[in-house]
Coordinates of C-alpha atoms in Angstrom, one line a residue:
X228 CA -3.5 6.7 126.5
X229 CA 0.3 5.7 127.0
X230 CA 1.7 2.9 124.5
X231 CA 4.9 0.9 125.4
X232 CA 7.1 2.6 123.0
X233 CA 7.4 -1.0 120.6
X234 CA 3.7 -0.7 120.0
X235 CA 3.6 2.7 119.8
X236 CA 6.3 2.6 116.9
X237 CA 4.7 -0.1 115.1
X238 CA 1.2 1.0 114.6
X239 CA 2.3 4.5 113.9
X240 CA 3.7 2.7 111.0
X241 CA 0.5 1.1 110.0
X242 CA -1.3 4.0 110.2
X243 CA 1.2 5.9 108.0
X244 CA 1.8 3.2 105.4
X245 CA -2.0 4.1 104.9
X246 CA -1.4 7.9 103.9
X247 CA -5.1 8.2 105.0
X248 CA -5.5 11.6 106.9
X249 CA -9.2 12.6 108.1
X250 CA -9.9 16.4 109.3
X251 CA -12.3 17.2 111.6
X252 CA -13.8 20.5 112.6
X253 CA -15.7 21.3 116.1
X254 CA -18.3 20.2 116.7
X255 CA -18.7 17.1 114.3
X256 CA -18.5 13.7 115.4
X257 CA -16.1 11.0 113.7
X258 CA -18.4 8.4 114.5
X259 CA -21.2 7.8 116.5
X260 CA -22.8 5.0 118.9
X261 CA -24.3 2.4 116.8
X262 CA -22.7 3.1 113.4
X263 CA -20.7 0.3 111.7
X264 CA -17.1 0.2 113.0
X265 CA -14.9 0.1 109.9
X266 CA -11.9 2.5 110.9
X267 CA -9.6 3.2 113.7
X268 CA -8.4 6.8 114.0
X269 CA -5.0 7.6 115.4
X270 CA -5.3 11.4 116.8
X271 CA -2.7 13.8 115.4
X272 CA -4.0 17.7 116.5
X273 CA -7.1 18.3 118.0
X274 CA -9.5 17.0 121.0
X275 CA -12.3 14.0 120.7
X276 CA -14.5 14.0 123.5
X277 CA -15.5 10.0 123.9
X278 CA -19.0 9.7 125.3
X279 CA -22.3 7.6 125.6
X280 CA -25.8 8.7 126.4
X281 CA -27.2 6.7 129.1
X282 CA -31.1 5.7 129.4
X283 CA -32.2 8.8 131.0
X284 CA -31.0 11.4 128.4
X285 CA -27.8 12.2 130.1
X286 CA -24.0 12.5 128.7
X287 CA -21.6 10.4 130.1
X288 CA -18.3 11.9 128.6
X289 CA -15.4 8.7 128.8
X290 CA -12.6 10.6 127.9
X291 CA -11.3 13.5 126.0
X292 CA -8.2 12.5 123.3
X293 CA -5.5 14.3 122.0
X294 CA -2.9 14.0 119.7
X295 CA -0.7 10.5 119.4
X296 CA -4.2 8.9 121.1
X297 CA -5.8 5.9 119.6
X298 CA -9.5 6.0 118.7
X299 CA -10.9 2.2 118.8
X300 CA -14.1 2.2 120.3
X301 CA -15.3 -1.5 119.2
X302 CA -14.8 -4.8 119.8
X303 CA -11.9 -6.3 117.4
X304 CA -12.1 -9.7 115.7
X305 CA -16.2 -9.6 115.8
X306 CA -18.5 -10.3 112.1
X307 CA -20.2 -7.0 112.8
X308 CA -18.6 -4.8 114.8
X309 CA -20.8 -1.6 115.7
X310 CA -19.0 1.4 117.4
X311 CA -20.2 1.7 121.3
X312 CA -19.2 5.3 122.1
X313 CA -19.5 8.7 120.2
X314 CA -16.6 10.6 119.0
X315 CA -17.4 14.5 118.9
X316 CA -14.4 17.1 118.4
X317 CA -14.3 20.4 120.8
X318 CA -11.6 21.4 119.2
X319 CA -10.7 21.2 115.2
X320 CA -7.8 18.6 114.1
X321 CA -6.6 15.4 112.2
X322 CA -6.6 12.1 112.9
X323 CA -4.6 9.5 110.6
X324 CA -7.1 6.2 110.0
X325 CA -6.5 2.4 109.0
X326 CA -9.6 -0.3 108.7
X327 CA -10.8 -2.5 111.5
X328 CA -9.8 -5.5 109.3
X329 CA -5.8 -4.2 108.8
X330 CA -5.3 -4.3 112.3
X331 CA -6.5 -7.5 113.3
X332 CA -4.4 -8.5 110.3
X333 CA -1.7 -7.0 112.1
X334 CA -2.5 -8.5 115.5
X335 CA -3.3 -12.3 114.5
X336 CA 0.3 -12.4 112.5
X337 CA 2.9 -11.0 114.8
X338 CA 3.1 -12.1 118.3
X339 CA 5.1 -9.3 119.7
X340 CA 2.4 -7.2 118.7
X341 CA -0.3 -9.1 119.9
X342 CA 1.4 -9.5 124.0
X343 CA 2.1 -5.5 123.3
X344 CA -1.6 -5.1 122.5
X345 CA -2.7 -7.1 126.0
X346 CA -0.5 -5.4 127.9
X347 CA -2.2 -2.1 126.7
X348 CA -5.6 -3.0 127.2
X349 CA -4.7 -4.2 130.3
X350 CA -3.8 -0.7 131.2
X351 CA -6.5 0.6 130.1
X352 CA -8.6 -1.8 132.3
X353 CA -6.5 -0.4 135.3
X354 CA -7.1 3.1 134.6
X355 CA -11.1 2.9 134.4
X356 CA -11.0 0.8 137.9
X357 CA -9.5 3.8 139.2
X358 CA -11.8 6.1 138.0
X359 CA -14.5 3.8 139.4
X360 CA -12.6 3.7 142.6
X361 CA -12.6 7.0 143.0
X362 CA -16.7 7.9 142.4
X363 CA -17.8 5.1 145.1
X364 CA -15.2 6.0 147.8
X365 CA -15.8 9.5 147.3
X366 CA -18.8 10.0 146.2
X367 CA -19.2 13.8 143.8
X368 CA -16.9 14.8 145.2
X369 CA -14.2 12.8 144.8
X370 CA -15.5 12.4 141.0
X371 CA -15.0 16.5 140.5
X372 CA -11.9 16.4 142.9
X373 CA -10.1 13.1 140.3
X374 CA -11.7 14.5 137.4
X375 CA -9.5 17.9 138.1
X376 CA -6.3 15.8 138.7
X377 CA -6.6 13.5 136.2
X378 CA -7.0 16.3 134.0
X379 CA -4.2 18.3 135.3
X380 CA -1.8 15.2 134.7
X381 CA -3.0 14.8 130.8
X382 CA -3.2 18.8 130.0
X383 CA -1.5 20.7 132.2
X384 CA 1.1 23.1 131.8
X385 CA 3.1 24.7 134.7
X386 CA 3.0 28.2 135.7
X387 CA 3.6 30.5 138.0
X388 CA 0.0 30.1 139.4
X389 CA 0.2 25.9 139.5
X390 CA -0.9 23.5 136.9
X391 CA -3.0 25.4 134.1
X392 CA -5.6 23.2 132.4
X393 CA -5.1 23.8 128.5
X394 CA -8.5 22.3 127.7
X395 CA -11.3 25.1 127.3
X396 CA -14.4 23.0 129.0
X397 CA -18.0 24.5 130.3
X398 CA -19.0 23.5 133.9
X399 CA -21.3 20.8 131.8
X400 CA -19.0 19.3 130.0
X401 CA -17.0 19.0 133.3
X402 CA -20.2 17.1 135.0
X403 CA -20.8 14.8 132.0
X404 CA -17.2 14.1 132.9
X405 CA -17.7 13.3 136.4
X406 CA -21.4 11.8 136.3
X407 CA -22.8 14.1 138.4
X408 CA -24.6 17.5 137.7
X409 CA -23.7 20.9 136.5
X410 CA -25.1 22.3 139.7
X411 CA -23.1 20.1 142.1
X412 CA -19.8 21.2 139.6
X413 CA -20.8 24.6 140.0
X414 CA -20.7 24.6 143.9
X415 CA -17.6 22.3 144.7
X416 CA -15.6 24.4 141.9
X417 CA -17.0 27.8 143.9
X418 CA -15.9 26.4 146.7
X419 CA -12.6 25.6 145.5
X420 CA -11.8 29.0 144.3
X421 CA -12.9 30.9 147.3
X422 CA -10.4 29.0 149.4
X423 CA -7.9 29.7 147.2
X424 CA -7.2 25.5 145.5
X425 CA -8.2 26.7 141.9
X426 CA -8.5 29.8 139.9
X427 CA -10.4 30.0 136.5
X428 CA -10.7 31.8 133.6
X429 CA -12.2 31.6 130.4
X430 CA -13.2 27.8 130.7
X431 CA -10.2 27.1 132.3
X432 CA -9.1 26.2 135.5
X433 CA -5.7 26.3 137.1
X434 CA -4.7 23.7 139.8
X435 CA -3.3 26.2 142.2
X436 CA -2.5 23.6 145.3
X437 CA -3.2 19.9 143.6
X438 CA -1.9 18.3 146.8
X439 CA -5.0 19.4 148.6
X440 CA -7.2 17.5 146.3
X441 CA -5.3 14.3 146.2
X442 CA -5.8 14.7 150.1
X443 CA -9.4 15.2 149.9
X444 CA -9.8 12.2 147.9
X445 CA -7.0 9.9 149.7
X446 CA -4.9 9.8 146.7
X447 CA -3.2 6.1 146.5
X448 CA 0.0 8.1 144.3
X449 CA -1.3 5.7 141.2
X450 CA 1.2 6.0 138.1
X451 CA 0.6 9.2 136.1
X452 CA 0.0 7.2 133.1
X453 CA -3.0 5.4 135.2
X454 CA -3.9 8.9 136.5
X455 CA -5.0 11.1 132.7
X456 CA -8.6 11.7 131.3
X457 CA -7.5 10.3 128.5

C-alpha cells in the first residue's frame, strides 16, 4: 500500500519509538481470522500473504505484503476487535509492531493524522473496487490477466525479457489470488506462454508483452499505486 509521505513518516515513528521487532519464518502465520486484534505490524523484509477462507473450504488470498506495508486487518476504535483475515509468511522476515490501542491514541489526538489516515483508506477502498471491476467485466480471465499486472507493478523488476515477477508463487497460490481454480490458471497461463505474452521459471513468471494483457482486459490506465497486489 502507498502512504502520502506525512503519514508514512509519522507512523514509522510510532512504530519505532516502540523498539518492538517480531520475526517470522515461512510458513507461520502472524495472526489468524478470529484471534483478538491487539497489534498492528508494519512489514520490514519478508512477504505476508493476506487471506480468508470462504464457506466452501476455499482460499481467498487478499493481498501479498512486503516491506514498508502496514498489516491492520481489524476494525479500529471497536471494545473487541477480532482480526478478520489471516496473515501467513511465504517468505521469512520482520515486521516492527505497536498495539491496537497506541494508534487510535495517535489518531483521535492529532488531526493531520487523522485526514492522512482517511485519505489512505480511501485509497484502499479504490484499489479493491478495481479489483472487483476487473473479475465481473472480465470474468477468469480478466481476474488471471489483472492479477498478473497488478503483480508486475508491485514486484517486478525489468529485464531484458520484460517485467520479471520477484515473487516465487505456485499456480494455486496464483488462483486463490484470482478466485478462480488452479485448473483455469493452469490453462490461460499455458496459453499465454505459447503465444509468447509470458515466460516462466521456477514459480516465476515474466511479463514479456504487458500491453497485451491490459488490452485483453480493457485496461482504464488506473494509477500504479491503485494498480499493486498489495
Amino acid at each position: 500500500m502507498v502512504f502520502d509521505p506525512s503519514l508514512l513518516r509519522t507512523l514509522e515513528a510510532l512504530f519505532a519509538e516502540e523498539q518492538h521487532v517480531r520475526s517470522f519464518k515461512k510458513g507461520t502465520y502472524l495472526f489468524q481470522e478470529g484471534d483478538s486484534a491487539s497489534n498492528i505490524f508494519w512489514m520490514q523484509s519478508g512477504k505476508i500473504q493476506i487471506s480468508k477462507f470462504i464457506p466452501d473450504g476455499r482460499e481467498l488470498t487478499i493481498r501479498i505484503s512486503k516491506a514498508h506495508d502496514m498489516l491492520i486487518e481489524m476494525a479500529l476504535f471497536e471494545e473487541d476487535a477480532n482480526y478478520t483475515m489471516n496473515a501467513k509468511a511465504i517468505e521469512s522476515g520482520e515486521a516492527l509492531v505497536i498495539s491496537r490501542h497506541k494508534l487510535e491514541s495517535a489518531l483521535s489526538s492529532k488531526t493531520e493524522l487523522m485526514v492522512h489516515w482517511l485519505r489512505y483508506t480511501h485509497n484502499n477502498h479504490l484499489r479493491t473496487q478495481s479489483k472487483l471491476r476487473d473479475l465481473v467485466l472480465n470474468g477468469k480471465k480478466g481476474g488471471v490477466y489483472s492479477t498478473l499486472i497488478r503483480m508486475g507493478n508491485t514486484f517486478g523488476e525489468k529485464t531484458a525479457e520484460g517485467l520479471q515477477i520477484n515473487v516465487s508463487l505456485t499456480n494455486q497460490e496464483m488462483a486463490n489470488l484470482c478466485g478462480t481454480s488452479r485448473e483455469v490458471v493452469n490453462r490461460l497461463l499455458s496459453e499465454l506462454r505459447k503465444e509468447g505474452i509470458i515466460k516462466m521459471k521456477r514459480n516465476r513468471i515474466t511479463l514479456c508483452d504487458i500491453d497485451y494483457l491490459k488490452q485483453e482486459i480493457n485496461c482504464e490506465n488506473c494509477p500504479i499505486d491503485l494498480c499493486q497486489i498489495d
